[in-house]
Short mmCIF file of C-alpha atoms and ligand atoms in Angstrom, two decimals:
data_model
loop_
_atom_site.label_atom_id
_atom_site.label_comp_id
_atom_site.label_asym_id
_atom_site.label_seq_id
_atom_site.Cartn_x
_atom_site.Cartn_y
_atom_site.Cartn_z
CA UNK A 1 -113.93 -40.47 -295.78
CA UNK A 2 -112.95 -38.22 -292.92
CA UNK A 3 -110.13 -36.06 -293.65
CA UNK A 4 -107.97 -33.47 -291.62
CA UNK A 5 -108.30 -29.82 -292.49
CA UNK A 6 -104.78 -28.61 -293.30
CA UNK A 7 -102.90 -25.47 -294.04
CA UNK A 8 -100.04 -25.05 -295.93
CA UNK A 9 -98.01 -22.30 -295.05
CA UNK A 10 -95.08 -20.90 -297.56
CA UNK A 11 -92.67 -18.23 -298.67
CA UNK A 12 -91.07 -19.50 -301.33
CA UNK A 13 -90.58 -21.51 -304.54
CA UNK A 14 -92.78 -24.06 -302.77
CA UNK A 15 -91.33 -27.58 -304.35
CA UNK A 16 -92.19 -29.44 -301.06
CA UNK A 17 -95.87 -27.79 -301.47
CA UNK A 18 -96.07 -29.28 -304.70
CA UNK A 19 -94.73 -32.44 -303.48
CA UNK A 20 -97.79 -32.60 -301.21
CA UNK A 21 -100.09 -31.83 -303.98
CA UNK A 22 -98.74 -34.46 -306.23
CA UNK A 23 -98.95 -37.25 -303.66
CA UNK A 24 -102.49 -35.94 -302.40
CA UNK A 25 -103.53 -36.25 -306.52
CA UNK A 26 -102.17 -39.95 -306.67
CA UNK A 27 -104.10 -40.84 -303.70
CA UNK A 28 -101.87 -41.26 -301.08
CA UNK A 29 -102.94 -38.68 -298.50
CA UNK A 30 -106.12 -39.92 -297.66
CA UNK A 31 -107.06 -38.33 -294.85
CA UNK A 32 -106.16 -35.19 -295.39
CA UNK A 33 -107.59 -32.11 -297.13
CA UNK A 34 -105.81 -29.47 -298.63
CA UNK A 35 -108.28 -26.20 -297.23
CA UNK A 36 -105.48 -22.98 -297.82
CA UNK A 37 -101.97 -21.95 -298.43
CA UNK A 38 -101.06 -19.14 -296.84
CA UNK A 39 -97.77 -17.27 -297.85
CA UNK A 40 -95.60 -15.18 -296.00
CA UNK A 41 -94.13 -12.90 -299.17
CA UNK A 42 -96.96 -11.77 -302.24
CA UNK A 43 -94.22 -13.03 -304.94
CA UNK A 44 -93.81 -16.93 -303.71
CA UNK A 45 -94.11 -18.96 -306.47
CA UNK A 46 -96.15 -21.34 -304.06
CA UNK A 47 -99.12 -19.49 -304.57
CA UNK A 48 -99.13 -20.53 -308.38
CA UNK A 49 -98.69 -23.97 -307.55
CA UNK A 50 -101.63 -23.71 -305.45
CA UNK A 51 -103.89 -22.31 -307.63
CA UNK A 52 -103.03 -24.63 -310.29
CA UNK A 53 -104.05 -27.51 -307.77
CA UNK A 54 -107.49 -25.70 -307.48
CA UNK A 55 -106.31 -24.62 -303.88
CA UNK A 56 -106.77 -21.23 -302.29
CA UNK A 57 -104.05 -18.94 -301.60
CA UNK A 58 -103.68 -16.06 -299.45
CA UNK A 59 -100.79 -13.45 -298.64
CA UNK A 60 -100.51 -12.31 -294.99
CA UNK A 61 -96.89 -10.48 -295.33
CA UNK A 62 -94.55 -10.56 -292.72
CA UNK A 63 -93.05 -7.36 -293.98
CA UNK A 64 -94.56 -3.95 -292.83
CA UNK A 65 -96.35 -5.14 -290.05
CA UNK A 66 -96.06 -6.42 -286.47
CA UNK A 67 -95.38 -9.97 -285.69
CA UNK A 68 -98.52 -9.66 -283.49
CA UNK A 69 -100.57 -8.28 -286.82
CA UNK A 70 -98.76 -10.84 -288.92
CA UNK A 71 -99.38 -14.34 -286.64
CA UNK A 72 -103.21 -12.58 -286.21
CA UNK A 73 -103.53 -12.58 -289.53
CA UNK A 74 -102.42 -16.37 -290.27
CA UNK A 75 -105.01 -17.14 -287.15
CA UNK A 76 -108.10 -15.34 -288.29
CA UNK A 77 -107.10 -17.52 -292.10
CA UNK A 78 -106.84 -20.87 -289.85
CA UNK A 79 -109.89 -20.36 -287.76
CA UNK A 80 -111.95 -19.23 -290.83
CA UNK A 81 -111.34 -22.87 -292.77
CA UNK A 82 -111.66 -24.43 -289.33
CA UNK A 83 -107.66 -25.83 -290.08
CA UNK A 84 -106.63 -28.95 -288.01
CA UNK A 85 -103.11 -29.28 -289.44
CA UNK A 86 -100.65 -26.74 -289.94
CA UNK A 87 -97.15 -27.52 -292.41
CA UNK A 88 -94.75 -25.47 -292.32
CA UNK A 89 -93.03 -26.43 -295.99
CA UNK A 90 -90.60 -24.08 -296.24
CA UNK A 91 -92.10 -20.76 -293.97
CA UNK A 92 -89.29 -19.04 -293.38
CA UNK A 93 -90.91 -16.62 -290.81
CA UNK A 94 -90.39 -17.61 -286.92
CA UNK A 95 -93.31 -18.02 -285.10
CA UNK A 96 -93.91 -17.01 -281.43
CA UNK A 97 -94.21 -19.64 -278.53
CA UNK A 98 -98.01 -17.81 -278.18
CA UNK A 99 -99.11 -19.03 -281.62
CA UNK A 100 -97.14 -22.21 -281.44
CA UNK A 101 -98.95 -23.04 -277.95
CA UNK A 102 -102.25 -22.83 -279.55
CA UNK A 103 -101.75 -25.84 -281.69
CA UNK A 104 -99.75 -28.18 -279.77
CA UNK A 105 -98.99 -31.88 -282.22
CA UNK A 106 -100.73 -29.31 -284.83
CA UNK A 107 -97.83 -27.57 -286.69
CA UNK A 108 -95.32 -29.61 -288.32
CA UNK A 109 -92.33 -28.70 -290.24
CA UNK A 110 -89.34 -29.98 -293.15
CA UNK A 111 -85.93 -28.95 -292.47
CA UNK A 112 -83.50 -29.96 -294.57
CA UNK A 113 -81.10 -31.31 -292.47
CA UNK A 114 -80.89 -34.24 -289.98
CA UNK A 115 -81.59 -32.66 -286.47
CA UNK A 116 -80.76 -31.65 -284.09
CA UNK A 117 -77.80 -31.57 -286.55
CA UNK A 118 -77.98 -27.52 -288.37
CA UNK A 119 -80.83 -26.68 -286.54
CA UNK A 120 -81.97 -23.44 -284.45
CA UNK A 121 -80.89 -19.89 -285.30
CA UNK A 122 -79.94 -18.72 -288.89
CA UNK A 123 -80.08 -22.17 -289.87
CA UNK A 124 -82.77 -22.10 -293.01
CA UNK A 125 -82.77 -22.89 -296.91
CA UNK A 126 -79.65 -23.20 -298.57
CA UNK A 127 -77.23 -21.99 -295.20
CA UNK A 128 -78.47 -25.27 -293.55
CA UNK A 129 -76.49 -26.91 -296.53
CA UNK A 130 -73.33 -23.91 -296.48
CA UNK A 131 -73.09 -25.38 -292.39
CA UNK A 132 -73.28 -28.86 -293.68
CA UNK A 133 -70.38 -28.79 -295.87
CA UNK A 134 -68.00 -26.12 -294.26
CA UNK A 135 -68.53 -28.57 -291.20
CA UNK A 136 -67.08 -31.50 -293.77
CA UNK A 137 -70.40 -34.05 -292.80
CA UNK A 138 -70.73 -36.88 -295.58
CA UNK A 139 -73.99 -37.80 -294.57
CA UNK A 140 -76.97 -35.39 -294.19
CA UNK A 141 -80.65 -35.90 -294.77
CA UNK A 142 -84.41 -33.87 -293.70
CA UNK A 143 -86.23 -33.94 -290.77
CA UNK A 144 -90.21 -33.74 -290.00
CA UNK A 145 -90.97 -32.72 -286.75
CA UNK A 146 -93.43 -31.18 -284.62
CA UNK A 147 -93.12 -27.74 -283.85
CA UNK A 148 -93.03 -26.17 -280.49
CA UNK A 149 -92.13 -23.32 -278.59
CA UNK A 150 -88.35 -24.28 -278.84
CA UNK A 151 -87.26 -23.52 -282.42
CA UNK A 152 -86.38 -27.13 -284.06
CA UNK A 153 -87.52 -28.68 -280.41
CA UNK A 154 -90.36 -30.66 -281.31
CA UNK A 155 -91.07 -34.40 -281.55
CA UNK A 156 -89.42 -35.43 -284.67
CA UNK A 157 -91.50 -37.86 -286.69
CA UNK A 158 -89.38 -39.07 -289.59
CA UNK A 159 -86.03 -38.19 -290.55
CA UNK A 160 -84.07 -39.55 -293.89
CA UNK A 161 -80.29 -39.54 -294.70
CA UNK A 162 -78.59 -38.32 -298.01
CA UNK A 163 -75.09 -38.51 -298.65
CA UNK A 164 -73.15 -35.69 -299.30
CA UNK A 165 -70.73 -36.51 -302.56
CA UNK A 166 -67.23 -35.07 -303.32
CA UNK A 167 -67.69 -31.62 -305.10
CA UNK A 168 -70.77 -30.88 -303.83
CA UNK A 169 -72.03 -26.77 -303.71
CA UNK A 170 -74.83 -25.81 -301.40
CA UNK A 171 -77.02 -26.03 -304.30
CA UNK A 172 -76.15 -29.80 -305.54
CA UNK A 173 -76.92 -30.62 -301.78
CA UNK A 174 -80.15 -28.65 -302.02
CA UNK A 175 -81.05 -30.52 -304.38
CA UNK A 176 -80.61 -34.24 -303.50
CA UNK A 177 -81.99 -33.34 -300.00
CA UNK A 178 -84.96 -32.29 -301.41
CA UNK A 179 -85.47 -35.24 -303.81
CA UNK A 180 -84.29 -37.86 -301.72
CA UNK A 181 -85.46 -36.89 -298.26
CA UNK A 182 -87.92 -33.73 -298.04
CA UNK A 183 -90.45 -34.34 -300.83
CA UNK A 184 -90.71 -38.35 -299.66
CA UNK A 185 -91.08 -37.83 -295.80
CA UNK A 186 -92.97 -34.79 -295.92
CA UNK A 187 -96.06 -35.90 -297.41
CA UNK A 188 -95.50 -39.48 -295.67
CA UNK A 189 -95.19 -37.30 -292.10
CA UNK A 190 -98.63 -35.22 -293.36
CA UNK A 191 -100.80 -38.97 -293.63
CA UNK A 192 -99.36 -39.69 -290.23
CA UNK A 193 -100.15 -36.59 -288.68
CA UNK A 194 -103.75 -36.97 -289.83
CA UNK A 195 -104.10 -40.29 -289.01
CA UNK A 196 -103.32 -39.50 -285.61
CA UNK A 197 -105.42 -36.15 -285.60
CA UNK A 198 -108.52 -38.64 -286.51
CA UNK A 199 -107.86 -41.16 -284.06
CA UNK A 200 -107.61 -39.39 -281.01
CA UNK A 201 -111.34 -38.11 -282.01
C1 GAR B 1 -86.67 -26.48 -298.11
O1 GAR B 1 -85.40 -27.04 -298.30
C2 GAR B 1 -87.06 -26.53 -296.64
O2 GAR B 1 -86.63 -27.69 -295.99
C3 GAR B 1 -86.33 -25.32 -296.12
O3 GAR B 1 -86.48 -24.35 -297.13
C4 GAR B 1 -86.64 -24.98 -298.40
C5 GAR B 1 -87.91 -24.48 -299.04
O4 GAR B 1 -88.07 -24.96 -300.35
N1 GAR B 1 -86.88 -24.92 -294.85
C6 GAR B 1 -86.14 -24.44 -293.84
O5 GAR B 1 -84.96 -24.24 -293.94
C7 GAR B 1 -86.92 -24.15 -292.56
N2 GAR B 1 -86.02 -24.08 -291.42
P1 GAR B 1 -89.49 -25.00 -301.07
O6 GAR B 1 -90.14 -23.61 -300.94
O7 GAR B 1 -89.15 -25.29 -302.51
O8 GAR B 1 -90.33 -26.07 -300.44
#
């Protein structure tokens, strides 16, 4: 079958990563193929998941260089494996409206809130969730969207609510997003994406 040569791109603990992996092992991503992950920190834990899923992994570190060195590096990885799909799965590096132009409906990315609701600026990991309680929401959710030059501007694709119960922290918010909302419409949002990749072929 004709599948969609994707990238994962990381700098953490990498639990929506593995959330790909273990849909894409019970068959339901088929169309597309898991080619690199590519992390943006040498000690993400995403780059053992991907290795134990037979994947390979590469470091380009934002740290100690450029961000022109940095997105050239990601590019010559990309172009190498010939990479159709890009997910951003928790990158927390910005990327310039140069790279993002060169994949336009090619990047897409989780963020764990319902936007444009805690989007933009500042507004990554666990302060997404900080800014969703201090604001006193009781319903939140994730987000899959395309990514363009606009930071959180792209065409969303699928969004999911959570509710936010009494007592909550930042962490028990984390949480639930992530297993009610991020792993579920992340992988769901990467078939889709490839799907559409292949038909417009
Ligand atoms: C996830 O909650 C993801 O939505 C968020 O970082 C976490 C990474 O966890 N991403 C952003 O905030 C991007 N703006 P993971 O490494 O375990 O997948």
């Amino acid at each position: 079958m004709n599948r969609v040569k994707t990238a994962v791109l990381v700098s953490g603990g990498g639990t929506n990563l593995q959330a790909l992996i273990n849909e894409q092992q019970a068959g339901r991503l088929p169309h597309v193929e898991f080619v690199s992950v590519i992390a943006s920190r040498p000690d993400a834990y995403a780059l053992t998941r991907a290795q134990k899923a037979g994947i390979p992994g590469h470091v380009v570190a934002r740290k100690g260089q450029s961000q022109e060195a940095f997105e050239q590096g990601i590019l010559d990885l990309l172009e190498k494996d010939g990479v159709q799909l890009i997910i951003l799965a928790g990158f927390m590096s910005i990327l310039s409206a140069s790279f993002v132009q060169r994949y336009p409906r090619r990047i897409l990315n989780v963020h764990p809130a319902l936007l444009p609701a805690f989007g933009g600026k500042g507004c990554y990991g666990l302060h997404v969730h900080e800014a969703a309680l201090a604001r006193g929401v009781k319903v939140t959710g994730a987000t899959v969207h395309y990514v363009n030059e606009i930071a959180d501007g792209g065409e969303i694709i699928l969004q999911k609510a959570v509710a936010v119960e009494p007592g909550d922290t930042p962490e028990t918010l984390q949480r639930r997003v992530m297993e009610q909302a991020e792993w579920r419409i992340l992988p769901q949002a990467a078939e889709l994406a490839a799907q559409e990749i292949l038909e417009e072929k």
